[in-house]
Amino acid sequence: MTTSTIQNLMKQMTLDEKIAQLLQLAGPFFKGSSEQGHITGPMAAMPISDEHIKNAGSVLGVSGAAEVISIQSTHLENNRLGIPLLFMADIVHGYKTIFPVPLAIACSWDPELAQKSAEIAAKEAAVSGVHVTFAPMVDLVRDPRWGRVMESTGEDSYLNQVFAKAFVRGFQGPDLANDPQSVAACVKHFAAYGAAEAGRDYNTVDLSERQLREFYLPAYKAALNEGCEMVMTAFNTVDGIPATGNEKLMRSLLRDEWGFDGILISDWGAVKELIPHGVAEDDKEAALKAIKAGVDIEMMTACYVQHLAELVSEGEIEEAIIDEAVLRILTLKDKLRLFEKPNRGVDVELEQQVVGHQDHLQVSKELATKSCVLLKNDHHILPLNKNKNIALIGPFVDSGDILGPWSALGLKEEAVTLKQAFEKHLPIEQLNIVTGCHVETISSQQLEEAVHAASSADVIIVAVGEDSEMSGEAGCRTNIQLPAPQLELLKALATCGKPIITILFNGRPLDLHGVLEYSDAILEAWYPGSEGGSAIVDLLYGIAIPSGKLTMSFPVNVGQVPVYYNHFNTGRPKGAPDAQERYVSQYLDAPNDPMFPFGFGLSYTQFSYSDLELTSTQLTTDTEITATVNVSNVGSFTGEEIVQFYIQDLVGEVVRPMKELKSFQSITLEPGDTKQVTFTITEQQLRYHHADFSFKSDKGSFILYAGTNSIDVLSHSFQLISQGRN
Ligand code: GLC
């Protein structure tokens, strides 16, 4: 359809029909929808008529080829003008084949593989009837109390941009319009949802414009620059106004400054939530504020369908503002060819072949092995020798709850558990498997069984963590340690005098007190997805070598939060050469540094960095500096190392972070090998938002860091001798 054809269609639509296009309902409202439709928000009573349903623009949380075909055909029979439904769903890290949670995927530092995972998710979802996925979630996070950190890619703006682009490319592919195995992406949650005060979901966000522009906004922009079709509003306030009713954020910045003319969809119920936020008296005012802010689709509340017509008749809004929203929605339906082919990529037969395909599971396993992070490996206890007798103990030894909170159609009972993977890898006589405790309870009998099993083993492997209800949306915790029963189990096992290897299944950085003291090795497995067990066993036995690096700091304890690597120096930095003993920025009862910093991750081998050199120490706007560093494998295993490059701006017009990640490279080295890794420094990389928000660089002194994480680095200074500007 051409735009004029769409406009002709709109001319035929009544005002009520146009307004209903802005309504998104969950599956149960539609005939033919099975109960399995995913309900991912509060189901309040809604004044929705059959007329509203007949004219609704989109549905969320429904998939399955037969079901989508049924709902779409019923809808087309009832819709006067034959306007098809858009089917949207949360396909965040997999549809049926579940990949590690995004915070884990980020630890792979492998955007190509991340893109591949999104491609597969799109393929499985599209053949099952999904047109739009509510992903990628690119909210920058610094507070592990927040349940949704598992859904983000971490604390660094540059890395979040890299993954935002990779996920959009994976979901949408190179030709969304003509590739029915792709899905439109919806970047979320705009904006700065990850900065909720006290790490409590839906809580107030109050950031300076500088923090927003420098750290929180770039990843959304990166997704849109990559062609992302849709944006979802955040539940939170931004500078005192809820995002969903925030004209400055949505009209001035997103649409005018950034030029985004795609669909803006509210999060679940977020339009009506303008009332409890205290910026709308009632549904009518909520509708007014949201439509004026440019929100095109109202998800799962009925303020628009109840009040927009009235607001037009009262002259509060022009019909044109509704037409603007309807045009965007019909334009996306047209781009996806839904008017010609309402069932787009849906195919009942193909669905059976594609969804959950073995090749997809293989990619999930590969990504899981690259997403795990080795946090500790004393005495090189890992990798394990196959002749060891193993006691496999803990609430996660045979748990399928390793898919994470946004696991779409992934089935826990189909996930490969640690127990299943071990039983495939070792003779049963070498294995002694006991639960030891539940996630949040323990009995004396369980404890006795566990200690008994441990006493006869050569090595104890403990599988502990958070169940997925303790993570994800509304899964916030003030205590970010493992639940006490699991710590009790670990402490008791430590009395057996055997090496302990702890596997963590969790969705957030944890306070690892009570784990570090008793573990000889710790492997952070996150929620590793459908093939989690087999990926972990491959790592434990050296079939795969750990290479993951943290993208979110692990605090010493929750009192340090927020703790992140790209912090400012303050006027009284601890550890400065002339620092006072007491009057510096420090704690009396804890260090400033996190337990494990951004970029941290061990291998079975060891890497040594040397000879960081620059082709020049003077940079201008027209030149580049090439930096080289030698990385050697000085251990006895082949390993993959993610070489990280950071830059520090020593003097800015505003305070500047101690380090900022600018690039990274993954290299694989055989024992004894050395590789020279190159990084090109340009003036553009030195630009930042000045006091007046102009985005430019300053002449002056900088330091380049190269290393294996954000703390263990080599450094070399250089100068920028001419100023650039955007
Ligand atoms: C939820 C989430 C959002 C999700 C939406 C639809 O409340 O905040 O990320 O896409 O509702 O399920």
XYZ file of C-alpha atoms and ligand atoms in Angstrom:
738
model
C 0.000 0.000 0.000
C 1.219 3.524 -0.587
C 0.798 6.242 2.007
C -2.032 7.709 -0.034
C -3.770 4.339 -0.063
C -3.419 4.216 3.715
C -4.769 7.721 3.934
C -7.679 6.730 1.716
C -8.354 3.841 4.084
C -8.256 6.249 6.996
C -10.779 8.485 5.281
C -13.195 5.540 5.337
C -12.674 4.959 9.047
C -14.979 6.421 11.648
C -13.405 8.241 14.567
C -14.243 5.318 16.851
C -12.613 2.879 14.444
C -9.488 5.030 14.355
C -9.353 5.279 18.129
C -9.762 1.498 18.501
C -6.642 1.039 16.328
C -4.738 2.585 19.262
C -5.980 -0.133 21.614
C -3.852 -3.191 22.418
C -5.473 -6.078 24.268
C -4.133 -9.318 25.681
C -5.153 -12.637 24.166
C -8.114 -13.581 26.378
C -10.188 -10.773 24.846
C -10.110 -12.503 21.473
C -12.179 -15.516 20.471
C -10.039 -18.523 19.739
C -7.376 -17.460 22.176
C -6.365 -20.319 24.423
C -5.719 -19.718 28.092
C -2.007 -20.012 27.362
C -1.969 -16.402 26.162
C 0.780 -14.735 28.177
C -0.507 -12.315 30.794
C 2.458 -10.142 31.737
C 0.785 -7.406 33.731
C -2.099 -6.608 36.089
C -5.484 -7.652 34.666
C -7.787 -4.856 35.798
C -11.475 -4.790 34.856
C -11.703 -2.937 31.572
C -14.762 -1.253 29.999
C -14.151 -2.958 26.671
C -17.069 -3.607 24.313
C -17.331 -6.102 21.494
C -17.101 -3.096 19.196
C -13.745 -2.185 20.701
C -12.473 -5.717 20.198
C -13.707 -5.839 16.600
C -11.756 -2.679 15.851
C -8.728 -3.156 18.117
C -5.408 -2.535 16.410
C -3.217 -5.119 18.084
C -2.984 -8.015 20.513
C -0.167 -8.956 22.824
C 1.003 -12.208 24.325
C -0.582 -14.519 21.745
C 1.390 -16.886 19.506
C 1.059 -20.304 17.935
C 0.377 -20.608 14.218
C -3.069 -22.215 14.446
C -4.228 -19.856 17.172
C -2.990 -16.728 15.398
C -4.595 -17.824 12.129
C -7.858 -18.414 13.965
C -7.847 -15.070 15.766
C -6.779 -13.127 12.684
C -9.415 -14.688 10.449
C -12.164 -14.081 13.023
C -10.967 -10.528 13.365
C -10.971 -9.913 9.604
C -14.523 -11.263 9.359
C -15.701 -8.828 12.013
C -13.644 -5.763 11.182
C -15.708 -3.594 8.800
C -12.742 -2.498 6.713
C -10.732 -5.720 7.023
C -7.861 -4.139 8.943
C -5.636 -6.958 10.288
C -4.364 -7.226 13.841
C -0.735 -6.719 14.771
C 0.475 -9.578 16.988
C 3.073 -8.537 19.543
C 4.829 -10.515 22.288
C 7.796 -10.506 24.665
C 10.369 -12.509 22.783
C 13.325 -11.186 24.749
C 15.913 -13.979 24.712
C 14.235 -16.724 22.749
C 10.799 -17.977 21.745
C 10.823 -21.740 22.371
C 14.578 -22.194 22.170
C 15.625 -20.091 25.120
C 18.997 -18.351 25.161
C 20.763 -17.076 28.260
C 19.197 -13.946 29.732
C 20.480 -10.732 28.112
C 22.748 -9.878 31.084
C 24.406 -13.232 30.457
C 24.509 -12.809 26.671
C 26.277 -9.494 27.252
C 28.986 -11.305 29.238
C 29.883 -13.153 26.027
C 30.973 -9.792 24.549
C 29.950 -11.448 21.279
C 27.487 -9.209 19.419
C 27.537 -11.495 16.378
C 26.328 -14.432 18.444
C 23.823 -12.180 20.201
C 22.502 -11.185 16.780
C 22.299 -14.845 15.816
C 20.229 -15.594 18.924
C 17.802 -12.810 17.986
C 17.577 -14.098 14.418
C 16.631 -17.536 15.702
C 14.141 -16.079 18.178
C 12.576 -14.079 15.356
C 12.391 -17.108 13.070
C 10.628 -19.222 15.709
C 8.316 -16.391 16.721
C 7.438 -15.275 13.178
C 6.436 -18.747 12.019
C 4.272 -18.894 15.136
C 2.490 -15.662 14.263
C 4.373 -12.919 16.098
C 4.865 -9.700 14.124
C 6.528 -7.495 16.763
C 8.712 -8.397 19.738
C 8.952 -6.216 22.822
C 12.731 -6.258 22.726
C 15.557 -5.304 22.984
C 15.464 -3.966 26.491
C 18.439 -1.590 26.618
C 17.989 0.071 30.009
C 21.375 0.876 31.563
C 21.622 -0.656 35.050
C 23.718 0.046 38.127
C 21.567 -1.433 40.885
C 21.401 -5.213 41.358
C 18.502 -4.871 43.779
C 16.345 -4.254 40.693
C 14.873 -7.509 39.376
C 15.125 -6.561 35.721
C 18.904 -6.183 35.519
C 18.798 -9.717 34.031
C 17.025 -8.294 31.005
C 19.611 -5.577 30.333
C 23.132 -5.789 28.966
C 24.700 -3.953 31.900
C 26.289 -0.769 33.220
C 28.181 0.468 30.213
C 26.602 2.747 27.637
C 28.976 1.802 24.786
C 28.472 -1.946 25.240
C 24.712 -1.462 25.593
C 24.745 0.337 22.232
C 26.706 -2.500 20.620
C 24.183 -5.083 21.828
C 21.150 -2.902 21.108
C 22.189 -2.749 17.457
C 22.986 -6.454 17.337
C 19.577 -7.442 18.730
C 17.707 -5.113 16.359
C 19.649 -6.505 13.399
C 18.846 -10.022 14.555
C 15.127 -9.475 15.101
C 14.423 -7.345 12.022
C 16.990 -8.759 9.603
C 18.150 -6.808 6.550
C 14.694 -6.705 4.937
C 11.871 -6.717 7.488
C 9.242 -5.871 4.888
C 9.974 -8.859 2.681
C 11.304 -11.408 5.129
C 8.382 -13.134 6.838
C 10.819 -14.883 9.199
C 11.778 -11.584 10.818
C 9.894 -9.557 13.404
C 9.764 -5.848 14.094
C 11.703 -4.816 17.197
C 10.490 -2.540 19.980
C 13.239 -0.921 22.042
C 12.353 -0.414 25.684
C 11.811 1.086 28.213
C 12.059 4.712 27.197
C 13.586 6.078 29.244
C 15.986 5.184 32.052
C 13.778 2.526 33.662
C 16.953 0.951 35.068
C 17.620 3.945 37.302
C 14.659 3.286 39.625
C 15.478 4.679 43.053
C 16.590 2.029 45.583
C 16.378 -0.617 42.896
C 12.661 -0.923 43.481
C 10.636 -1.615 40.348
C 8.385 1.143 39.005
C 10.006 3.581 41.457
C 10.945 7.186 40.823
C 13.742 7.972 38.406
C 15.310 11.364 38.867
C 18.393 11.932 36.786
C 20.137 15.036 35.511
C 19.786 15.660 31.802
C 23.529 15.052 31.607
C 23.280 11.586 33.120
C 20.439 10.841 30.733
C 22.249 12.032 27.627
C 25.702 10.747 28.551
C 24.829 7.315 29.912
C 21.170 6.300 29.682
C 19.882 7.509 26.288
C 22.573 6.399 23.786
C 21.489 2.751 23.649
C 17.891 3.633 22.728
C 19.254 5.950 20.038
C 21.546 3.184 18.778
C 18.567 0.842 18.412
C 16.622 3.475 16.483
C 19.619 4.279 14.290
C 19.669 0.559 13.460
C 16.074 0.879 12.218
C 14.140 -0.326 15.249
C 10.465 0.075 14.379
C 8.926 0.766 17.773
C 9.598 2.301 21.184
C 7.934 1.366 24.466
C 7.435 3.899 27.232
C 8.853 3.305 30.690
C 6.678 3.106 33.803
C 8.819 5.608 35.662
C 9.011 9.362 35.890
C 11.713 11.243 34.027
C 12.459 14.589 35.647
C 9.214 14.566 37.589
C 6.883 13.573 34.751
C 5.926 9.945 33.999
C 7.506 8.917 30.701
C 4.117 7.908 29.275
C 2.819 11.447 29.638
C 6.093 13.263 29.120
C 5.895 15.548 26.101
C 9.459 16.815 26.532
C 10.849 13.292 26.443
C 8.562 11.872 23.775
C 7.720 14.783 21.450
C 10.690 17.118 21.838
C 13.465 14.565 22.209
C 12.308 11.270 20.706
C 10.298 12.640 17.797
C 11.652 16.110 17.110
C 15.325 15.898 18.090
C 15.888 12.273 17.149
C 13.390 12.254 14.252
C 11.696 9.009 15.308
C 8.399 8.598 13.448
C 7.633 4.994 14.308
C 5.104 3.673 16.795
C 5.346 4.625 20.468
C 3.530 2.072 22.607
C 2.813 2.416 26.308
C 3.951 -0.247 28.698
C 1.232 -2.379 30.256
C -1.296 -0.050 31.875
C 1.127 2.869 31.889
C -1.422 5.308 30.394
C -3.908 4.794 33.219
C -1.017 4.800 35.714
C -0.668 8.523 35.114
C -3.466 8.698 37.705
C -1.618 7.027 40.622
C 1.483 8.910 39.554
C -0.577 11.984 40.382
C -0.397 13.811 37.064
C -3.895 12.875 35.843
C -7.175 13.321 37.675
C -8.903 10.482 35.834
C -8.848 8.263 32.735
C -9.846 11.211 30.586
C -6.915 13.366 31.650
C -4.625 10.353 31.364
C -5.770 9.882 27.767
C -5.205 13.571 27.064
C -1.666 13.597 28.481
C -0.609 10.394 26.760
C -1.910 11.301 23.305
C -0.357 14.760 23.579
C 2.932 13.099 24.561
C 2.711 11.103 21.344
C 1.832 7.649 22.683
C 0.260 5.832 19.748
C -0.827 2.539 21.329
C -2.370 2.123 24.770
C -1.481 -1.301 26.139
C -4.109 -2.992 28.231
C -6.051 -0.046 29.596
C -9.003 1.743 27.987
C -8.446 5.459 28.503
C -8.179 6.134 24.794
C -11.251 4.206 23.706
C -13.267 5.718 26.520
C -12.288 9.366 26.154
C -10.450 10.394 22.989
C -13.646 10.945 20.969
C -15.003 13.115 23.758
C -11.739 15.085 23.902
C -12.018 15.725 20.167
C -15.634 16.835 20.429
C -14.736 19.139 23.303
C -11.922 20.648 21.253
C -9.270 19.534 23.766
C -7.407 17.778 20.956
C -7.558 17.821 17.174
C -8.595 14.648 15.341
C -5.300 15.063 13.515
C -3.361 13.931 16.593
C -5.297 10.659 16.470
C -4.804 10.377 12.715
C -1.036 10.727 13.291
C -1.071 7.701 15.584
C -3.343 5.649 13.347
C -1.156 6.403 10.327
C 1.915 5.056 12.148
C 0.101 1.855 13.097
C -1.326 1.255 9.627
C 2.061 2.083 8.108
C 3.740 -0.682 10.122
C 0.947 -3.127 9.204
C 1.526 -2.181 5.586
C 5.305 -2.477 5.911
C 4.811 -6.003 7.226
C 2.516 -6.653 4.231
C -0.345 -7.608 6.562
C -3.003 -6.115 4.302
C -1.921 -8.429 1.493
C -0.961 -11.366 3.717
C -2.572 -11.043 7.163
C -0.901 -14.263 8.271
C 2.546 -13.016 7.078
C 5.023 -15.732 8.134
C 2.618 -18.009 9.986
C 2.841 -21.641 8.914
C 1.451 -24.548 10.924
C 3.620 -27.182 9.232
C 6.806 -25.107 9.193
C 6.241 -24.223 12.837
C 6.667 -27.898 13.743
C 10.030 -28.015 11.973
C 11.467 -24.636 12.958
C 10.437 -24.103 16.575
C 12.919 -25.676 18.985
C 15.103 -27.004 16.142
C 18.250 -28.832 17.237
C 20.402 -26.321 15.364
C 18.838 -23.558 17.442
C 19.548 -25.420 20.651
C 23.163 -25.787 19.557
C 23.467 -22.013 19.213
C 21.857 -21.608 22.630
C 24.449 -23.954 24.113
C 27.317 -22.124 22.397
C 26.057 -18.800 23.681
C 25.617 -20.217 27.179
C 29.223 -21.448 27.283
C 30.365 -17.952 26.273
C 28.030 -16.193 28.736
C 29.203 -17.991 31.865
C 31.826 -16.106 33.888
C 34.550 -17.843 35.899
C 34.851 -15.760 39.057
C 37.241 -17.953 41.028
C 39.439 -20.970 40.325
C 41.853 -21.533 43.185
C 44.566 -24.161 42.727
C 43.322 -24.581 39.160
C 40.726 -26.986 40.494
C 38.975 -26.498 37.138
C 38.808 -28.013 34.585
C 37.887 -31.295 36.220
C 39.405 -34.665 35.438
C 36.775 -37.218 34.326
C 38.018 -39.804 36.816
C 36.864 -37.768 39.834
C 33.890 -38.913 41.868
C 31.414 -36.066 42.046
C 28.868 -35.091 44.692
C 26.359 -32.913 42.864
C 24.411 -30.985 45.486
C 21.997 -28.058 45.646
C 18.496 -26.885 44.703
C 19.541 -26.305 41.103
C 21.104 -29.711 40.424
C 17.979 -30.887 38.634
C 16.082 -27.645 38.181
C 14.645 -26.516 34.862
C 14.203 -23.064 36.368
C 17.252 -21.927 34.434
C 15.451 -20.184 31.559
C 14.990 -16.845 33.280
C 11.880 -14.679 33.846
C 11.147 -13.801 30.171
C 11.243 -17.267 28.702
C 8.208 -16.978 26.370
C 7.244 -20.522 25.292
C 10.365 -22.110 26.717
C 9.471 -25.048 28.957
C 11.378 -25.631 32.180
C 10.793 -29.354 31.839
C 12.579 -29.287 28.497
C 15.658 -27.434 29.747
C 18.808 -29.550 30.053
C 19.525 -29.602 33.777
C 22.923 -29.990 35.394
C 21.952 -33.494 36.555
C 20.949 -34.582 33.053
C 24.154 -33.207 31.596
C 26.308 -34.905 34.232
C 24.523 -38.217 33.746
C 25.342 -37.996 30.048
C 28.957 -37.163 30.783
C 29.915 -39.490 33.652
C 29.116 -43.079 34.644
C 26.400 -43.076 37.300
C 28.717 -44.746 39.784
C 30.861 -41.636 39.771
C 27.903 -39.424 40.608
C 26.119 -38.844 43.887
C 23.275 -36.379 43.390
C 21.268 -34.893 46.286
C 19.238 -31.690 46.577
C 20.709 -30.611 49.901
C 18.104 -27.878 50.315
C 15.376 -26.033 48.476
C 15.883 -22.524 47.168
C 14.563 -20.967 50.376
C 14.261 -23.813 52.889
C 16.416 -26.590 54.302
C 15.744 -29.546 56.570
C 18.149 -31.366 58.869
C 17.579 -34.504 56.851
C 18.518 -32.748 53.618
C 21.630 -31.402 55.285
C 22.644 -34.817 56.559
C 22.130 -36.392 53.141
C 24.220 -33.666 51.535
C 27.119 -33.976 53.981
C 27.023 -37.749 53.630
C 27.121 -37.535 49.827
C 29.947 -35.026 49.975
C 32.065 -37.100 52.336
C 32.470 -39.940 49.839
C 33.217 -37.721 46.826
C 36.470 -36.372 45.426
C 34.886 -33.066 44.402
C 31.703 -31.309 45.533
C 29.764 -29.366 42.946
C 27.143 -27.077 44.485
C 24.355 -25.667 42.298
C 22.759 -22.706 44.016
C 20.984 -19.483 43.126
C 17.753 -17.524 42.873
C 14.585 -18.973 41.457
C 13.254 -16.962 38.537
C 10.510 -15.447 40.701
C 13.285 -13.703 42.674
C 14.362 -11.938 39.494
C 12.729 -10.185 36.555
C 9.836 -7.723 36.641
C 8.785 -6.849 40.200
C 11.463 -9.277 41.427
C 13.456 -6.817 43.528
C 15.492 -7.748 46.611
C 17.069 -5.636 49.355
C 19.270 -8.580 50.353
C 21.265 -9.662 47.321
C 22.952 -12.636 48.971
C 21.962 -16.217 48.287
C 19.011 -17.259 50.454
C 20.206 -18.266 53.921
C 19.400 -22.012 53.620
C 21.729 -22.254 50.651
C 24.498 -20.482 52.574
C 23.900 -22.895 55.441
C 24.280 -25.823 53.036
C 27.547 -24.435 51.643
C 28.967 -23.858 55.106
C 28.107 -27.409 56.161
C 29.658 -28.887 53.020
C 32.853 -26.971 53.683
C 33.367 -29.091 56.810
C 33.858 -32.144 54.574
C 37.329 -30.978 53.579
C 36.756 -31.582 49.857
C 37.185 -29.053 47.002
C 33.940 -27.167 46.369
C 32.949 -25.809 42.966
C 29.952 -23.504 43.140
C 27.679 -22.906 40.125
C 25.489 -19.802 40.425
C 22.072 -19.619 38.758
C 20.841 -16.060 39.241
C 19.615 -12.962 37.458
C 21.652 -10.260 39.191
C 25.100 -9.540 40.607
C 25.096 -11.044 44.109
C 26.818 -10.286 47.377
C 28.883 -13.467 47.478
C 29.700 -13.467 51.171
C 29.143 -16.984 52.385
C 29.988 -18.335 48.944
C 33.510 -17.028 48.324
C 34.817 -18.292 51.662
C 33.724 -21.861 51.014
C 34.231 -22.246 47.264
C 37.484 -23.162 45.571
C 35.916 -22.227 42.259
C 32.852 -20.200 41.302
C 31.193 -20.253 37.876
C 28.526 -17.583 37.302
C 26.007 -19.291 34.995
C 23.143 -16.754 35.270
C 19.964 -18.218 33.754
C 21.749 -20.060 30.943
C 18.730 -21.137 28.904
C 17.540 -24.355 27.256
C 20.982 -25.976 27.079
C 22.279 -24.605 30.361
C 23.256 -27.904 31.958
C 25.230 -29.159 28.982
C 27.019 -25.834 28.526
C 28.116 -25.840 32.165
C 29.369 -29.445 32.072
C 31.376 -28.656 28.924
C 32.983 -25.782 30.806
C 33.650 -27.787 33.973
C 35.511 -30.453 32.005
C 37.384 -28.106 29.684
C 35.504 -29.124 26.546
C 34.825 -25.395 26.368
C 36.992 -22.792 28.096
C 35.370 -19.955 30.087
C 35.746 -16.571 28.364
C 32.841 -14.526 29.749
C 33.457 -11.093 31.270
C 31.073 -9.269 33.616
C 29.141 -6.326 32.203
C 27.745 -5.352 35.593
C 29.841 -4.986 38.750
C 29.403 -7.427 41.643
C 29.314 -5.331 44.837
C 31.063 -6.357 48.049
C 27.656 -5.901 49.650
C 24.406 -4.100 48.944
C 25.623 -1.122 50.938
C 27.987 -0.230 48.116
C 25.149 0.030 45.556
C 25.299 1.709 43.108
C 28.877 0.689 42.336
C 30.057 0.830 38.738
C 33.366 1.176 36.939
C 32.836 4.439 35.049
C 32.341 6.547 38.173
C 33.698 10.047 38.786
C 36.807 10.796 40.871
C 35.246 13.182 43.451
C 37.222 16.009 45.100
C 38.584 13.661 47.770
C 39.396 10.434 46.008
C 40.496 7.555 48.188
C 44.055 6.409 47.482
C 45.214 9.637 45.873
C 48.927 10.307 46.485
C 48.257 13.079 48.993
C 45.030 11.555 50.326
C 44.194 12.023 53.989
C 43.675 8.987 56.169
C 40.071 9.782 57.027
C 38.650 12.687 55.098
C 38.366 11.022 51.731
C 35.472 9.426 49.825
C 35.401 5.985 51.451
C 33.506 3.666 53.806
C 34.604 2.762 57.291
C 33.388 -0.814 56.852
C 33.960 -1.738 53.213
C 36.266 -0.955 50.273
C 35.162 1.339 47.451
C 35.938 -1.186 44.743
C 33.385 -3.900 43.930
C 34.066 -7.560 44.678
C 34.277 -8.235 40.928
C 34.573 -5.272 38.523
C 33.110 -4.598 35.116
C 34.995 -6.621 32.498
C 36.167 -9.268 34.984
C 36.278 -12.952 34.079
C 38.895 -15.699 34.458
C 39.987 -18.366 32.023
C 41.620 -21.757 32.627
C 44.699 -20.256 31.124
C 46.426 -16.996 32.015
C 47.010 -13.983 29.783
C 49.806 -11.463 30.107
C 49.659 -7.950 28.653
C 52.767 -6.010 27.593
C 54.158 -3.308 25.324
C 51.202 -0.925 25.102
C 52.464 1.507 22.466
C 51.036 4.409 20.467
C 52.061 5.560 16.997
C 51.875 9.098 18.365
C 51.005 10.855 21.611
C 49.469 13.817 19.787
C 45.972 13.523 18.285
C 44.104 16.058 16.164
C 40.630 16.111 14.684
C 42.105 14.981 11.383
C 44.474 12.276 12.548
C 44.252 8.923 14.337
C 46.514 7.219 16.812
C 47.065 3.494 16.519
C 47.575 1.726 19.800
C 49.048 -1.761 19.986
C 49.331 -4.107 22.922
C 50.824 -7.597 23.118
C 48.748 -10.319 24.735
C 50.412 -13.631 25.577
C 48.909 -16.916 26.682
C 51.234 -17.857 29.558
C 49.097 -20.733 30.778
C 48.599 -24.293 29.604
C 45.180 -24.122 27.958
C 44.037 -22.591 24.718
C 41.827 -19.685 25.669
C 39.728 -16.815 24.386
C 40.513 -13.397 25.827
C 38.383 -10.284 25.470
C 40.878 -7.465 25.266
C 39.353 -4.236 26.524
C 40.307 -0.654 25.663
C 39.266 2.243 27.901
C 39.968 5.978 27.739
C 40.087 8.546 30.534
C 39.648 12.263 29.909
C 41.752 13.848 32.668
C 40.222 17.314 32.519
C 36.774 18.148 31.148
C 34.345 21.047 31.284
C 32.257 18.718 33.429
C 33.575 15.849 35.553
C 34.520 12.861 33.460
C 34.441 9.132 34.263
C 37.607 7.432 35.545
C 37.402 5.148 32.521
C 35.118 4.641 29.565
C 35.043 1.492 27.452
C 35.753 2.443 23.849
C 36.436 -0.876 22.147
C 37.104 -4.558 22.696
C 38.470 -7.459 20.707
C 38.145 -11.160 21.247
C 41.278 -13.205 20.484
C 42.038 -16.900 20.860
C 45.558 -17.926 21.845
C 47.265 -21.291 22.093
C 49.564 -21.763 25.092
C 52.784 -19.819 24.469
C 51.257 -17.693 21.720
C 51.461 -13.900 21.653
C 49.234 -11.655 19.567
C 49.504 -7.930 18.937
C 46.093 -6.313 19.294
C 45.408 -2.966 17.683
C 43.036 -0.164 18.641
C 42.544 3.087 16.724
C 42.004 6.258 18.753
C 40.028 9.048 17.067
C 38.972 12.474 18.264
C 35.313 11.486 17.858
C 35.688 8.948 20.662
C 36.628 11.781 23.038
C 33.442 13.782 22.623
C 30.984 14.254 25.482
C 28.134 16.541 26.566
C 29.546 19.827 27.785
C 27.946 22.169 30.312
C 25.696 23.526 27.571
C 25.090 19.977 26.267
C 27.107 20.644 23.130
C 28.617 17.293 22.154
C 32.320 17.841 21.440
C 35.859 17.059 22.591
C 38.352 19.214 24.493
C 42.021 19.681 23.849
C 44.008 18.207 26.708
C 45.399 15.083 28.329
C 43.988 11.580 28.096
C 44.999 8.115 29.161
C 44.462 4.966 27.142
C 44.044 1.753 29.135
C 44.284 -1.762 27.737
C 43.591 -4.835 29.808
C 41.724 -7.934 30.821
C 39.129 -6.046 32.855
C 38.373 -2.469 33.951
C 40.938 -2.547 36.777
C 43.865 -4.717 35.628
C 45.172 -2.564 32.784
C 48.260 -1.094 31.151
C 48.161 2.638 30.503
C 49.609 5.191 28.121
C 48.942 8.937 28.006
C 48.279 11.037 24.922
C 47.130 14.558 24.057
C 44.347 15.935 21.925
C 45.752 19.142 20.455
C 42.737 20.416 18.518
C 39.076 20.490 19.486
C 36.354 18.768 17.484
C 32.602 19.251 17.605
C 29.611 17.299 16.481
C 5.466 -5.608 31.087
C 6.888 -5.130 30.881
C 7.257 -4.902 29.452
C 6.528 -5.906 28.586
C 5.059 -5.569 28.656
C 4.199 -6.537 27.830
O 4.894 -4.929 32.166
O 7.280 -3.968 31.611
O 8.675 -5.022 29.360
O 6.989 -5.835 27.251
O 4.576 -5.563 29.993
O 4.280 -7.804 28.350
